[in-house]
Amino acid sequence: MLLTGAQIIAEVLLEQEVDTVFGYPGGSVLNIYDALYDYRDKIHHYMTAHEQGAAHAADGYARATGRTGVVIATSGPGATNIVTGVATAYMDSVPMVAITGNVNTEQIGKDSFQEVFIGGITMSVTKHNYVVRRIEDLAPTLRRAFAIAQEGRKGPVLVDIPKNITAARLEFAREEPIRPVSESRVYPNLNEVAELINKARRPMIYFGGGVRLSGAGAKLRELIEKADIPAAYTIMAAGILGYEDRNNLGLLGMHGCLTANRAASEADVILAIGTRFSDRVALNPKEFGAQARIVHIDIDASEVNKNVKVNECLIGDARDILTQLLPLVRETKHEEWMQKMDEWRKEDYRPEDSEEKLLPHQIIRLLCDMAGEDAYYVTDVGQHQMWTAQYLKRIAPGHFLTSGGLGTMGYGYGAAIGAKIGIGNGQPVLHITGDGSFHMNLNEACTAVSYDVPIITVILNNAVLGMVRQWQTVFYQGHYSSTEPERRTDYVKVAEGFGARGYHCETLEELKAAMREALKQTGPVWIECVIDREEKVLPMIPAGGTIDDIMLD
């Protein structure tokens, strides 16, 4: 059938089983939006308040569903506005296809109105990007983009399409989508790795988001139980282990548990799975796991020996590797080592409760109790993010969405919208944020209201940029430079102005009442929780420090 380039884009989206896209129209993508009008019964387009919000929505949709998120933006500022969202997805290995429009091919390179070289701009924050110059290349390029986004280590791919390409015509025939091939590999050193685990007296597992992305959670739990190995995780892997499991040491790294960090410093074998030894975990790369022989299991060979030198590596899909490794690992008990964990746990940081004021750990636990086991939690970045990671006690694998690698303030609202649209009704989505992060993209409230997306936004309001101010308190002699903005935002009134519901809470009882009402609503709700600006995220190990530098007060 003879189709325009814009119609071909829509047809390829349908080929790839895409029924949801996020974006914002503009001059260079008008042909695409005209086609989307004709396909509106098959492809649902959600227009956000800002292109960055659209990119974060595509990200949240992808994380919550496992499908490839799609964002559309016009040329120039529309394209540059999605860069932060694309970079966020890249750092956290989120499958996304970003489709940007551009000026006509004959205008490229002439500083035309709303022209930028988005391919060059995004080269370092995409798995791959393309500039389509011929309509004959359009469908094959889009198909390849979807395949790249999902194969191997997942990530974003950008396709830039000049406007005249979307208007040109070409015969089109549908094709079956390119599916990622999951082939079992042969690992020559698998026996050596198994022998390291079998001989270890103080083994430890440290795992990250790659375990979730590969669907290796069940195999990981089987290994932990069979070999009686304690395990710690990164923020990207929250929920894979039960919080009450004896072998679960908790969060590792800068704001991780004392027990987890001690185990890493004293282990004789560390099995790192689906993780990249980021500077928030391996704070001092030369000292991390200093007593241990380290095995790195990862799908991305470029991560091996990048931050921390390892003794053995297995490059491939985590689930495939663990499946082959399990029969070679002996069933055993490490009771002496586990007893040491039990003793260390007695010294883990535990904040005291209060009946008089709202405290972060009590807020998070109350939200968790009231939202139920199927809830999804989306955060922005800062103190509230760390408190949420530390104190959420009932969360399913893949139900905690946050910007881990890039640390994007303003990520949460768009991502929560995308997640809720992706999962549909029945499972609550809680957006937990701080006043600093929330001010960056609270304009997406109009998106949530327009589409009746029932997101519960909980704002931990300490009237400061909490995490930066915490560092200023500890390391900069209390020089609070630009971290006390003294915003006067009335969140209840602003919420109502957007068409949402708003609540103001200063006690746990008020928060309980607000949550009871919020869970009944069919549209967005904001709940402001006033907390003290002196509240800190503890424990804390400063960048470049070791377990000896841990701060508990």
Coordinates of C-alpha atoms in Angstrom, one line a residue:
M1 CA 0.0 0.0 0.0
L2 CA 1.2 3.5 -0.8
L3 CA 1.6 5.5 2.4
T4 CA 3.2 8.8 3.5
G5 CA 6.2 8.7 5.8
A6 CA 4.0 9.8 8.7
Q7 CA 1.6 6.9 8.0
I8 CA 4.6 4.5 7.8
I9 CA 5.6 5.6 11.2
A10 CA 2.2 4.8 12.6
E11 CA 2.2 1.4 10.8
V12 CA 5.6 0.5 12.2
L13 CA 4.4 1.5 15.7
L14 CA 1.5 -0.9 15.3
E15 CA 3.9 -3.6 14.0
Q16 CA 5.9 -3.2 17.2
E17 CA 2.6 -3.6 19.2
V18 CA 2.8 0.0 20.4
D19 CA -0.6 1.4 21.5
T20 CA 0.6 4.2 23.7
V21 CA 2.9 7.2 22.9
F22 CA 3.7 10.4 24.8
G23 CA 4.6 13.7 23.2
Y24 CA 4.0 17.3 22.2
P25 CA 3.1 18.5 18.7
G26 CA 5.1 21.1 16.7
G27 CA 5.8 22.3 13.2
S28 CA 8.2 19.6 12.0
V29 CA 6.0 16.7 13.3
L30 CA 2.6 18.0 12.1
N31 CA 2.5 15.3 9.4
I32 CA 3.1 12.7 12.1
Y33 CA 0.3 14.1 14.3
D34 CA -2.0 14.2 11.3
A35 CA -1.4 10.5 10.8
L36 CA -1.9 9.9 14.6
Y37 CA -5.3 11.5 14.2
D38 CA -6.3 8.8 11.7
Y39 CA -4.9 6.1 13.9
R40 CA -6.3 7.5 17.2
D41 CA -8.5 4.4 17.7
K42 CA -5.3 2.2 17.7
I43 CA -2.6 4.4 19.1
H44 CA -3.3 6.5 22.1
H45 CA -1.3 9.7 22.3
Y46 CA -0.9 11.5 25.6
M47 CA 0.1 15.1 25.4
T48 CA 2.1 16.3 28.4
A49 CA 2.8 19.9 29.6
H50 CA 6.4 19.8 28.5
E51 CA 8.5 17.5 26.3
Q52 CA 10.7 16.5 29.3
G53 CA 7.6 15.3 31.0
A54 CA 6.7 13.2 27.9
A55 CA 10.2 11.6 27.9
H56 CA 9.8 10.8 31.6
A57 CA 6.3 9.4 31.0
A58 CA 7.7 7.1 28.3
D59 CA 10.4 6.0 30.7
G60 CA 7.9 5.3 33.5
Y61 CA 5.7 3.4 31.1
A62 CA 8.6 1.3 30.0
R63 CA 9.8 0.5 33.6
A64 CA 6.3 -0.4 34.8
T65 CA 5.3 -2.6 31.8
G66 CA 8.6 -3.9 30.4
R67 CA 7.5 -2.6 27.0
T68 CA 9.4 0.0 24.9
G69 CA 8.3 3.5 25.8
V70 CA 7.8 5.9 22.9
V71 CA 8.1 9.7 23.0
I72 CA 7.6 12.2 20.1
A73 CA 9.0 15.7 20.0
T74 CA 9.3 18.4 17.4
S75 CA 12.6 19.8 16.2
G76 CA 14.8 22.3 17.9
P77 CA 13.7 23.1 21.5
G78 CA 11.2 20.2 21.4
A79 CA 14.0 17.8 20.7
T80 CA 16.4 19.4 23.2
N81 CA 13.7 19.3 25.9
I82 CA 13.7 15.5 25.8
V83 CA 17.4 15.1 26.3
T84 CA 17.3 14.9 30.1
G85 CA 14.6 12.2 29.8
V86 CA 16.6 10.3 27.3
A87 CA 19.7 10.5 29.4
T88 CA 17.8 9.4 32.4
A89 CA 16.6 6.3 30.5
Y90 CA 20.1 5.6 29.2
M91 CA 21.7 5.7 32.7
D92 CA 19.1 3.2 34.0
S93 CA 18.9 0.9 31.0
V94 CA 15.3 1.7 30.1
P95 CA 14.0 0.7 26.6
M96 CA 12.8 3.8 24.8
V97 CA 12.4 5.0 21.2
A98 CA 12.4 8.8 20.8
I99 CA 11.1 10.1 17.5
T100 CA 12.0 13.7 16.8
G101 CA 11.1 15.8 13.8
N102 CA 13.5 18.0 12.0
V103 CA 13.4 20.7 9.3
N104 CA 13.3 19.6 5.6
T105 CA 16.5 17.9 4.4
E106 CA 17.4 20.8 2.1
Q107 CA 17.3 23.1 5.1
I108 CA 19.5 21.1 7.4
G109 CA 22.8 22.8 8.2
K110 CA 21.5 26.3 7.4
D111 CA 20.5 27.3 10.9
S112 CA 16.9 27.0 9.9
F113 CA 14.1 27.9 12.3
Q114 CA 14.0 25.3 15.1
E115 CA 16.9 23.3 13.7
V116 CA 19.4 21.5 15.9
F117 CA 21.6 18.5 15.2
I118 CA 19.8 16.3 17.8
G119 CA 21.8 13.2 16.6
G120 CA 25.0 14.9 17.7
I121 CA 23.5 16.2 20.9
T122 CA 22.3 12.8 22.0
M123 CA 25.1 10.6 20.8
S124 CA 26.5 10.0 24.3
V125 CA 23.2 9.3 26.0
T126 CA 21.6 6.8 23.5
K127 CA 22.4 3.3 22.6
H128 CA 22.2 4.4 19.0
N129 CA 20.6 7.2 17.1
Y130 CA 19.7 7.7 13.5
V131 CA 19.0 10.6 11.1
V132 CA 16.7 9.4 8.3
R133 CA 17.5 11.1 5.0
R134 CA 15.5 8.8 2.6
I135 CA 12.0 7.6 2.9
E136 CA 13.2 4.2 1.8
D137 CA 15.2 4.0 5.1
L138 CA 12.3 5.1 7.3
A139 CA 10.6 1.8 8.2
P140 CA 13.8 -0.3 8.4
T141 CA 15.4 2.3 10.7
L142 CA 12.4 2.4 13.0
R143 CA 12.3 -1.4 13.2
R144 CA 15.9 -1.5 14.0
A145 CA 15.5 1.2 16.7
F146 CA 12.9 -0.9 18.5
A147 CA 15.1 -4.0 18.3
I148 CA 18.2 -2.2 19.7
A149 CA 16.2 -0.7 22.5
Q150 CA 15.3 -4.1 23.9
E151 CA 18.3 -6.3 22.9
G152 CA 21.2 -6.8 25.3
R153 CA 21.5 -4.0 27.8
K154 CA 18.3 -2.1 27.2
G155 CA 18.3 1.6 26.5
P156 CA 17.0 4.5 24.5
V157 CA 17.3 4.9 20.7
L158 CA 16.6 8.2 18.9
V159 CA 15.3 8.5 15.3
D160 CA 15.4 12.0 13.8
I161 CA 13.1 12.4 10.8
P162 CA 13.0 15.5 8.6
K163 CA 9.6 16.9 7.8
N164 CA 9.7 16.2 4.0
I165 CA 10.4 12.5 4.8
T166 CA 7.1 12.3 6.7
A167 CA 5.3 13.8 3.6
A168 CA 7.0 11.7 1.0
R169 CA 5.2 8.5 -0.2
L170 CA 6.4 4.9 -0.5
E171 CA 4.9 1.5 -0.9
F172 CA 4.7 -0.2 2.5
A173 CA 4.3 -3.8 3.6
R174 CA 4.1 -4.9 7.2
E175 CA 6.7 -7.1 8.8
E176 CA 7.0 -9.2 11.9
P177 CA 8.9 -7.3 14.7
I178 CA 12.5 -8.2 15.3
R179 CA 12.5 -10.1 18.6
P180 CA 15.5 -10.1 20.9
V181 CA 17.1 -13.6 20.7
S182 CA 17.9 -15.0 24.2
E183 CA 20.5 -17.6 23.5
S184 CA 22.2 -19.7 26.2
R185 CA 25.9 -19.2 26.0
V186 CA 28.9 -21.3 27.1
Y187 CA 30.9 -19.8 29.9
P188 CA 34.4 -21.4 30.0
N189 CA 35.1 -20.2 33.6
L190 CA 31.7 -21.2 35.1
N191 CA 33.3 -24.0 37.1
E192 CA 36.0 -21.7 38.5
V193 CA 33.3 -19.2 39.6
A194 CA 31.3 -22.0 41.2
E195 CA 34.4 -23.3 43.0
L196 CA 35.0 -19.8 44.4
I197 CA 31.5 -19.8 45.8
N198 CA 31.8 -23.3 47.2
K199 CA 35.1 -22.6 49.0
A200 CA 34.0 -19.2 50.4
R201 CA 33.7 -18.8 54.1
R202 CA 32.4 -15.3 54.0
P203 CA 30.5 -15.0 50.6
M204 CA 28.3 -12.0 49.7
I205 CA 26.1 -11.2 46.8
Y206 CA 25.7 -7.6 45.6
F207 CA 23.1 -7.1 42.9
G208 CA 21.5 -4.3 40.9
G209 CA 18.9 -3.5 38.3
G210 CA 20.2 -5.9 35.8
V211 CA 18.7 -8.7 37.8
R212 CA 15.3 -7.2 37.5
L213 CA 15.7 -6.4 33.8
S214 CA 16.7 -10.0 33.0
G215 CA 13.9 -11.5 35.1
A216 CA 16.6 -13.3 37.2
G217 CA 15.0 -12.6 40.6
A218 CA 13.8 -16.1 41.2
K219 CA 17.1 -17.7 40.2
L220 CA 18.9 -15.2 42.5
R221 CA 16.7 -16.1 45.4
E222 CA 17.3 -19.8 44.7
L223 CA 21.1 -19.3 44.8
I224 CA 20.9 -17.3 48.0
E225 CA 18.9 -20.0 49.7
K226 CA 20.9 -22.9 48.4
A227 CA 24.3 -21.5 49.3
D228 CA 23.1 -19.5 52.3
I229 CA 24.7 -16.2 51.0
P230 CA 23.8 -12.8 52.5
A231 CA 22.9 -10.3 49.8
A232 CA 22.8 -6.5 49.4
Y233 CA 21.3 -4.5 46.6
T234 CA 21.4 -1.1 44.8
I235 CA 18.5 1.3 44.7
M236 CA 17.6 -0.1 41.2
A237 CA 16.9 -3.6 42.6
A238 CA 14.6 -2.8 45.5
G239 CA 11.9 -5.4 46.1
I240 CA 13.7 -8.4 44.6
L241 CA 14.3 -9.8 48.1
G242 CA 11.8 -9.9 50.9
Y243 CA 12.6 -7.3 53.5
E244 CA 12.3 -9.7 56.4
D245 CA 14.6 -12.4 54.8
R246 CA 17.5 -13.1 57.0
N247 CA 19.9 -13.1 54.0
N248 CA 18.7 -9.6 52.9
L249 CA 21.3 -7.2 54.2
G250 CA 19.5 -4.2 52.7
L251 CA 20.7 -1.2 50.7
L252 CA 24.4 -1.0 50.0
G253 CA 26.5 2.2 49.6
M254 CA 26.5 5.8 50.6
H255 CA 23.1 5.7 52.4
G256 CA 23.0 1.9 52.8
C257 CA 22.8 -0.2 55.9
L258 CA 25.7 -0.5 58.2
T259 CA 25.5 -4.3 58.0
A260 CA 25.6 -4.3 54.2
N261 CA 28.6 -2.1 54.0
R262 CA 30.4 -4.0 56.7
A263 CA 29.8 -7.3 54.9
A264 CA 31.3 -5.9 51.7
S265 CA 34.4 -4.8 53.6
E266 CA 34.9 -8.3 55.2
A267 CA 33.6 -10.7 52.6
D268 CA 36.1 -13.1 51.1
V269 CA 34.1 -13.6 47.9
I270 CA 31.7 -11.0 46.4
L271 CA 29.4 -12.0 43.5
A272 CA 28.3 -8.8 41.8
I273 CA 25.3 -9.4 39.5
G274 CA 23.7 -7.0 37.1
T275 CA 25.3 -4.0 38.6
R276 CA 28.1 -1.5 37.7
F277 CA 30.0 -0.6 40.9
S278 CA 28.7 3.0 40.7
D279 CA 30.4 5.7 42.8
R280 CA 27.4 5.7 45.1
V281 CA 28.1 2.0 46.0
A282 CA 31.9 1.6 45.5
L283 CA 32.6 4.9 47.2
N284 CA 36.3 4.2 47.2
P285 CA 36.9 1.8 44.3
K286 CA 40.4 0.8 45.5
E287 CA 39.0 -0.2 48.9
F288 CA 35.8 -1.8 47.8
G289 CA 35.8 -5.5 48.7
A290 CA 39.4 -5.3 49.6
Q291 CA 39.5 -8.7 51.3
A292 CA 37.4 -10.4 48.6
R293 CA 37.8 -12.1 45.3
I294 CA 35.2 -10.4 43.1
V295 CA 33.1 -12.0 40.4
H296 CA 31.2 -9.7 38.0
I297 CA 28.2 -11.0 36.2
D298 CA 26.8 -8.5 33.6
I299 CA 25.4 -8.3 30.2
D300 CA 27.6 -5.3 29.3
A301 CA 31.2 -6.2 28.9
S302 CA 32.2 -2.5 29.0
E303 CA 31.3 -2.3 32.7
V304 CA 33.8 -5.0 33.7
N305 CA 36.9 -3.5 35.3
K306 CA 35.6 0.0 34.6
N307 CA 35.2 1.1 38.2
V308 CA 36.4 -1.8 40.3
K309 CA 38.9 -4.4 39.3
V310 CA 37.5 -7.9 39.5
N311 CA 39.0 -11.4 39.5
E312 CA 36.4 -13.2 37.3
C313 CA 33.7 -12.1 35.0
L314 CA 30.8 -13.8 33.2
I315 CA 29.4 -11.7 30.4
G316 CA 25.8 -12.5 29.5
D317 CA 22.2 -12.5 30.6
A318 CA 22.0 -12.8 34.4
R319 CA 19.1 -15.3 34.3
D320 CA 21.0 -17.6 31.9
I321 CA 24.2 -17.4 33.9
L322 CA 22.5 -18.1 37.2
T323 CA 20.6 -21.0 35.6
Q324 CA 23.8 -22.6 34.6
L325 CA 25.7 -21.8 37.8
L326 CA 23.1 -23.1 40.2
P327 CA 23.7 -26.9 39.6
L328 CA 27.4 -26.3 40.2
V329 CA 27.0 -24.6 43.6
R330 CA 26.8 -26.9 46.6
E331 CA 24.1 -26.6 49.2
T332 CA 25.6 -25.3 52.4
K333 CA 25.3 -23.2 55.4
H334 CA 27.4 -20.2 56.5
E335 CA 26.0 -20.0 60.1
E336 CA 29.0 -18.3 61.6
W337 CA 29.1 -15.7 58.9
M338 CA 25.3 -15.2 59.2
Q339 CA 25.5 -14.9 63.0
K340 CA 28.0 -12.0 62.4
M341 CA 25.3 -10.3 60.3
D342 CA 22.8 -10.8 63.1
E343 CA 25.1 -9.1 65.5
W344 CA 25.9 -6.2 63.1
R345 CA 22.2 -5.7 62.5
K346 CA 21.8 -4.7 66.2
E347 CA 23.9 -1.6 65.4
D348 CA 22.0 -0.6 62.2
Y349 CA 20.6 2.9 62.3
R350 CA 17.0 3.0 63.5
P351 CA 15.3 6.4 63.8
E352 CA 13.0 6.9 66.7
D353 CA 9.3 7.4 66.2
S354 CA 7.4 10.5 67.2
E355 CA 3.7 11.2 68.1
E356 CA 4.1 15.0 67.8
K357 CA 5.5 15.6 64.3
L358 CA 5.8 13.9 60.9
L359 CA 9.0 12.0 60.5
P360 CA 10.2 10.7 57.1
H361 CA 10.4 7.0 58.1
Q362 CA 7.0 7.1 59.6
I363 CA 5.5 8.7 56.5
I364 CA 7.0 6.1 54.2
R365 CA 5.9 3.2 56.3
L366 CA 2.4 4.5 56.7
L367 CA 2.1 5.0 52.9
C368 CA 3.3 1.5 52.4
D369 CA 0.9 0.0 54.8
M370 CA -2.1 1.9 53.4
A371 CA -1.3 1.5 49.7
G372 CA -1.0 -2.3 49.8
E373 CA 1.4 -4.8 48.3
D374 CA 0.5 -4.1 44.7
A375 CA 1.3 -0.4 44.7
Y376 CA 3.9 1.2 42.5
Y377 CA 6.2 3.9 44.0
V378 CA 7.8 6.6 41.9
T379 CA 10.2 9.1 43.4
D380 CA 12.1 12.2 42.3
V381 CA 15.7 12.7 43.6
G382 CA 17.0 13.8 46.9
Q383 CA 16.4 13.0 50.6
H384 CA 12.9 11.7 50.0
Q385 CA 14.3 9.2 47.4
M386 CA 16.7 7.7 49.9
W387 CA 14.1 7.6 52.7
T388 CA 11.7 5.8 50.4
A389 CA 14.4 3.3 49.4
Q390 CA 15.4 2.7 53.0
Y391 CA 11.9 2.4 54.6
L392 CA 9.6 0.8 52.0
K393 CA 9.0 -2.6 53.5
R394 CA 6.3 -4.0 51.1
I395 CA 7.2 -3.6 47.5
A396 CA 7.2 -6.0 44.6
P397 CA 10.1 -6.3 42.1
G398 CA 9.9 -3.6 39.5
H399 CA 7.4 -1.5 41.5
F400 CA 10.0 1.1 42.6
L401 CA 10.7 3.6 39.9
T402 CA 13.4 6.2 40.4
S403 CA 16.2 7.9 38.6
G404 CA 19.3 6.1 39.9
G405 CA 22.1 6.8 37.5
L406 CA 21.4 10.4 36.4
G407 CA 19.7 11.5 39.6
T408 CA 17.1 13.6 37.7
M409 CA 15.1 16.0 39.9
G410 CA 11.7 16.5 38.3
Y411 CA 11.6 12.9 37.0
G412 CA 8.8 11.7 39.2
Y413 CA 5.5 13.2 38.0
G414 CA 6.0 12.4 34.4
A415 CA 7.2 8.9 35.2
A416 CA 4.3 8.3 37.5
I417 CA 1.9 9.4 34.8
G418 CA 3.5 6.9 32.3
A419 CA 3.5 4.1 34.9
K420 CA -0.1 4.5 35.8
I421 CA -1.2 4.7 32.1
G422 CA 0.8 1.6 31.5
I423 CA -0.5 -0.6 34.3
G424 CA -4.1 0.7 34.2
N425 CA -6.6 0.6 37.1
G426 CA -6.4 -1.5 40.2
Q427 CA -2.9 -0.8 41.4
P428 CA -2.2 2.5 43.1
V429 CA 0.7 4.7 42.0
L430 CA 2.3 6.8 44.6
H431 CA 4.6 9.6 43.6
I432 CA 6.8 10.5 46.6
T433 CA 8.7 13.7 46.1
G434 CA 10.4 16.6 47.9
D435 CA 9.4 20.3 47.5
G436 CA 12.6 21.0 45.5
S437 CA 12.1 18.3 43.0
F438 CA 8.4 18.8 42.7
H439 CA 8.7 22.5 41.8
M440 CA 10.7 21.5 38.7
N441 CA 7.9 19.6 36.9
L442 CA 4.7 20.1 38.9
N443 CA 3.2 21.5 35.6
E444 CA 2.5 17.9 34.7
A445 CA -0.4 18.1 37.1
C446 CA -2.4 19.4 34.1
T447 CA -1.6 16.2 32.2
A448 CA -2.8 14.0 35.1
V449 CA -6.0 16.1 35.4
S450 CA -6.7 16.2 31.7
Y451 CA -6.5 12.4 31.4
D452 CA -8.0 11.6 34.9
V453 CA -4.8 9.8 36.0
P454 CA -5.3 8.9 39.7
I455 CA -1.8 9.5 41.0
I456 CA -1.2 10.2 44.7
T457 CA 1.6 12.7 45.0
V458 CA 3.1 12.9 48.5
I459 CA 5.3 16.0 49.0
L460 CA 7.8 15.9 51.8
N461 CA 8.1 19.6 52.3
N462 CA 11.0 20.8 54.4
A463 CA 11.2 24.1 52.5
V464 CA 14.8 23.5 51.5
L465 CA 16.9 21.6 49.0
G466 CA 17.3 18.8 51.6
M467 CA 20.1 16.6 50.3
V468 CA 22.4 19.5 49.2
R469 CA 21.7 21.3 52.4
Q470 CA 22.6 18.1 54.4
W471 CA 26.0 18.1 52.7
Q472 CA 26.4 21.8 53.4
T473 CA 25.6 21.1 57.1
V474 CA 28.2 18.3 57.3
F475 CA 31.0 19.5 55.1
Y476 CA 30.5 23.2 54.4
Q477 CA 30.2 24.6 58.0
G478 CA 26.5 25.3 57.5
H479 CA 27.0 27.7 54.7
Y480 CA 23.5 27.3 53.2
S481 CA 24.2 28.9 49.8
S482 CA 21.0 28.9 47.7
T483 CA 19.5 25.8 49.4
E484 CA 16.9 27.7 51.4
P485 CA 14.7 29.2 48.7
E486 CA 11.8 30.0 51.0
R487 CA 9.1 29.1 48.5
R488 CA 5.6 30.2 49.6
T489 CA 3.7 27.7 47.5
D490 CA 0.3 26.8 48.8
Y491 CA 0.1 23.2 47.5
V492 CA -3.6 22.8 48.3
K493 CA -4.5 25.9 46.4
V494 CA -2.2 25.1 43.5
A495 CA -3.6 21.5 43.3
E496 CA -7.1 22.9 43.2
G497 CA -6.1 25.4 40.6
F498 CA -5.0 22.6 38.3
G499 CA -8.2 20.7 39.0
A500 CA -6.7 18.2 41.4
R501 CA -7.4 17.6 45.1
G502 CA -5.0 18.9 47.7
Y503 CA -4.4 18.1 51.4
H504 CA -2.0 19.6 54.0
C505 CA -0.7 17.4 56.8
E506 CA 1.3 18.0 59.9
T507 CA 0.5 14.8 61.9
L508 CA 0.3 11.1 61.2
E509 CA -3.4 11.2 61.8
E510 CA -3.9 13.9 59.2
L511 CA -1.8 11.9 56.8
K512 CA -3.9 8.8 57.4
A513 CA -7.1 10.7 56.8
A514 CA -5.7 12.3 53.6
M515 CA -4.6 8.9 52.3
R516 CA -8.0 7.3 53.0
E517 CA -9.6 10.0 50.8
A518 CA -6.8 9.9 48.2
L519 CA -7.2 6.1 47.6
K520 CA -10.9 6.7 46.7
Q521 CA -10.3 9.3 44.0
T522 CA -10.4 8.8 40.3
G523 CA -8.1 11.7 39.6
P524 CA -4.8 13.1 40.9
V525 CA -4.2 14.1 44.5
W526 CA -1.5 16.1 46.2
I527 CA -0.7 15.5 49.9
E528 CA 1.7 17.9 51.5
C529 CA 3.6 16.6 54.5
V530 CA 5.5 19.2 56.5
I531 CA 8.8 17.9 57.9
D532 CA 11.7 19.5 59.7
R533 CA 14.5 20.8 57.6
E534 CA 17.1 19.4 60.0
E535 CA 16.0 15.8 59.2
K536 CA 18.9 13.9 57.6
V537 CA 19.3 10.8 55.5
L538 CA 21.3 8.4 57.7
P539 CA 23.5 6.5 57.8
M540 CA 25.8 8.3 55.4
I541 CA 29.3 7.5 54.1
P542 CA 30.9 10.5 52.3
A543 CA 32.1 10.2 48.7
G544 CA 35.5 8.5 48.7
G545 CA 35.0 7.2 52.2
T546 CA 34.9 3.7 53.7
I547 CA 32.9 2.0 56.3
D548 CA 35.1 3.6 58.9
D549 CA 33.7 7.0 57.9
I550 CA 30.1 6.1 58.3
M551 CA 27.9 8.8 60.0
L552 CA 25.0 7.8 62.2
D553 CA 23.9 11.1 63.6

